[in-house]
Short mmCIF file of C-alpha atoms and ligand atoms in Angstrom, two decimals:
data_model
loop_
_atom_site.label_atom_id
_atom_site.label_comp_id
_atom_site.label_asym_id
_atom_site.label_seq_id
_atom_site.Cartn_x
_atom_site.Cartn_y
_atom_site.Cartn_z
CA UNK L 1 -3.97 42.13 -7.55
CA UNK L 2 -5.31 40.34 -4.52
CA UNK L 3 -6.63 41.50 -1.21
CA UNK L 4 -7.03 40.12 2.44
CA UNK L 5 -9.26 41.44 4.54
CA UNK L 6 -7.69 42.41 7.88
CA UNK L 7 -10.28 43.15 10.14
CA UNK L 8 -13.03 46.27 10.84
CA UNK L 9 -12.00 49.53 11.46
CA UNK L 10 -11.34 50.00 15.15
CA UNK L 11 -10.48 46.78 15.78
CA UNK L 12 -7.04 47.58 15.48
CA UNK L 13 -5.66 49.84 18.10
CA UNK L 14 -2.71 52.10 17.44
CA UNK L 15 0.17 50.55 17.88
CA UNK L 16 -1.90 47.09 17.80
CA UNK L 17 -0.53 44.44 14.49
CA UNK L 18 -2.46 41.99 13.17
CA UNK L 19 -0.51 38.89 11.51
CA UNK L 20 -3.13 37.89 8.34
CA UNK L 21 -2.59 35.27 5.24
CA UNK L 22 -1.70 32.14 4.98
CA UNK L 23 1.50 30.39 6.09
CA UNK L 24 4.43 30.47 4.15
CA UNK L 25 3.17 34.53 3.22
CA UNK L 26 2.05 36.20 6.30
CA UNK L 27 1.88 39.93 6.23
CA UNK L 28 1.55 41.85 9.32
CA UNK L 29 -0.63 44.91 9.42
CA UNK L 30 -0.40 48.03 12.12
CA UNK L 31 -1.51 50.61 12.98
CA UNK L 32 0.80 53.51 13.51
CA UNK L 33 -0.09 57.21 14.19
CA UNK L 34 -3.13 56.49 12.27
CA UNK L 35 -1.62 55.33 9.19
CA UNK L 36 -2.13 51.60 8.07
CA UNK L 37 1.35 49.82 7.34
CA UNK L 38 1.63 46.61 5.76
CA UNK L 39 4.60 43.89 5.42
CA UNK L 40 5.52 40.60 4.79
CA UNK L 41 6.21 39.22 7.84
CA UNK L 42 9.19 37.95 7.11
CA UNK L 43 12.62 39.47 7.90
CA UNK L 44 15.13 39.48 5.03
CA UNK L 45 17.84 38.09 7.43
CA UNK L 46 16.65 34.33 8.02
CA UNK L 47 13.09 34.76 8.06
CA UNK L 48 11.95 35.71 11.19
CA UNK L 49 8.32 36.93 12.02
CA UNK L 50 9.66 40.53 11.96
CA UNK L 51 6.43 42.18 12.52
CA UNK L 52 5.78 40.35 15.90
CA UNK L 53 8.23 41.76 17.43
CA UNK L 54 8.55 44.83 19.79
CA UNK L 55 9.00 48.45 18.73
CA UNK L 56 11.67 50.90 20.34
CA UNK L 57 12.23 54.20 19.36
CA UNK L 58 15.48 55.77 17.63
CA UNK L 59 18.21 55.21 20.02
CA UNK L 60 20.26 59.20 19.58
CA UNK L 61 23.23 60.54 20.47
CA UNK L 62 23.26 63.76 22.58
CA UNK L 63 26.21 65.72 21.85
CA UNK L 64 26.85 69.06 23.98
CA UNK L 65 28.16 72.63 22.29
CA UNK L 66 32.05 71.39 23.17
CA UNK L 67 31.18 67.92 21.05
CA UNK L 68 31.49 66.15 24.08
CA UNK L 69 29.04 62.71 24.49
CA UNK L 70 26.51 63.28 27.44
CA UNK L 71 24.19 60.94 26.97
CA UNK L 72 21.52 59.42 24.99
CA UNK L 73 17.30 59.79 24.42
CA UNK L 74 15.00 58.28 22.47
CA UNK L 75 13.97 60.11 19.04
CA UNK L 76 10.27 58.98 19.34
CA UNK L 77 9.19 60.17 15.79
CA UNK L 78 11.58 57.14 14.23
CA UNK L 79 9.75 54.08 15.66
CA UNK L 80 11.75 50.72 14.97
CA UNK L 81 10.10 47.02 14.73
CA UNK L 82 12.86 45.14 15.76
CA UNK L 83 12.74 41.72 14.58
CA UNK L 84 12.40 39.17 17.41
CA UNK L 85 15.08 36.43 16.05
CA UNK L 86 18.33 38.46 15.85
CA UNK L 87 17.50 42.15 16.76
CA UNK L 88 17.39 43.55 12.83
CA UNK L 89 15.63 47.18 13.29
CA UNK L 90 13.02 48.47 10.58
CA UNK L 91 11.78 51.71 10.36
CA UNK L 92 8.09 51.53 11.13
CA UNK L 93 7.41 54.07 8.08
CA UNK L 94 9.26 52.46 5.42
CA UNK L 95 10.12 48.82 6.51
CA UNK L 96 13.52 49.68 5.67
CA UNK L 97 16.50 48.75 7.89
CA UNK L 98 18.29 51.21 9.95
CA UNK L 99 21.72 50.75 8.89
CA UNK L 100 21.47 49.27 5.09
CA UNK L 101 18.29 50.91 3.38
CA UNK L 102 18.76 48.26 0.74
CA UNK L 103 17.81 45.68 3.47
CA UNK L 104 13.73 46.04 3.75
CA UNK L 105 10.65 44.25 5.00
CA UNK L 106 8.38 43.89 1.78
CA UNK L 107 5.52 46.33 1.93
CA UNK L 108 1.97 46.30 0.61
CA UNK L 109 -0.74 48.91 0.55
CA UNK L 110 -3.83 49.23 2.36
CA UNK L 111 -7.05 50.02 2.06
CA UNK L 112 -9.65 51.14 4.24
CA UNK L 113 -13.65 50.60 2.55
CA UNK L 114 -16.83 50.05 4.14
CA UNK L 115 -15.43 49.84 7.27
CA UNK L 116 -13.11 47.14 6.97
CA UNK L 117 -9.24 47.35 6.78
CA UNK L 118 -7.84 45.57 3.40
CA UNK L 119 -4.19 44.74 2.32
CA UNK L 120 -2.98 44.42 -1.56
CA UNK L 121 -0.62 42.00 -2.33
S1 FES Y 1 15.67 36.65 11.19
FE1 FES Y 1 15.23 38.69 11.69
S2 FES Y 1 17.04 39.43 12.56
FE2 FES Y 1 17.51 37.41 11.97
#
């Protein structure tokens, strides 16, 4: 197993991604509600820098008692990356799509030592 070092600890904001590797296998790293999350950053559609792209919350449905549509929110404990080429959506969590789970950004694991942030690939 290899790893690439990302960058120190705090240098990475939450919510901040850093794009790491070389081309042709790019992996993005982020932080997100303190957790490190790792992926390829390449979307399984047509390759598309997936983890460059913005990130929008769960788009829900509000449904009143009679069943009745009245209007939408945001759900923001499902964060999406939405890939910047053709709008795929990822959960932030898992890297898996939103509508086919067996559609997924490839994911690696982390590692935080001495103060610097590491991904395994
Ligand atoms: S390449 Fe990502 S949505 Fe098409």
């Amino acid at each position: 197993m290899n790893e690439l070092y990302v960058c120190k600890v705090g240098e990475l904001d939450d919510g901040g991604v850093r794009i790491v590797g070389e081309p042709g296998h790019r992996i993005g790293v982020m932080l997100h509600d303190g957790e490190y999350l790792a992926y390829l950053n390449r979307c399984p559609h047509q390759g598309g820098p997936a983890c460059e792209g913005m990130r929008i919350p769960q788009v829900q449905d509000v449904i009143d008692e009679a069943g009745l549509f009245v209007g939408q929110r945001y759900d923001e404990s499902d964060l999406h990356i939405v890939c910047p080429w053709h709008g795929y959506e990822f959960h932030i969590k898992t890297g898996e799509h939103v509508c086919n789970s067996a559609v997924r950004l490839r994911k690696y694991a982390t590692v935080v030592r001495e103060g610097g942030i590491y991904v395994q690939y």
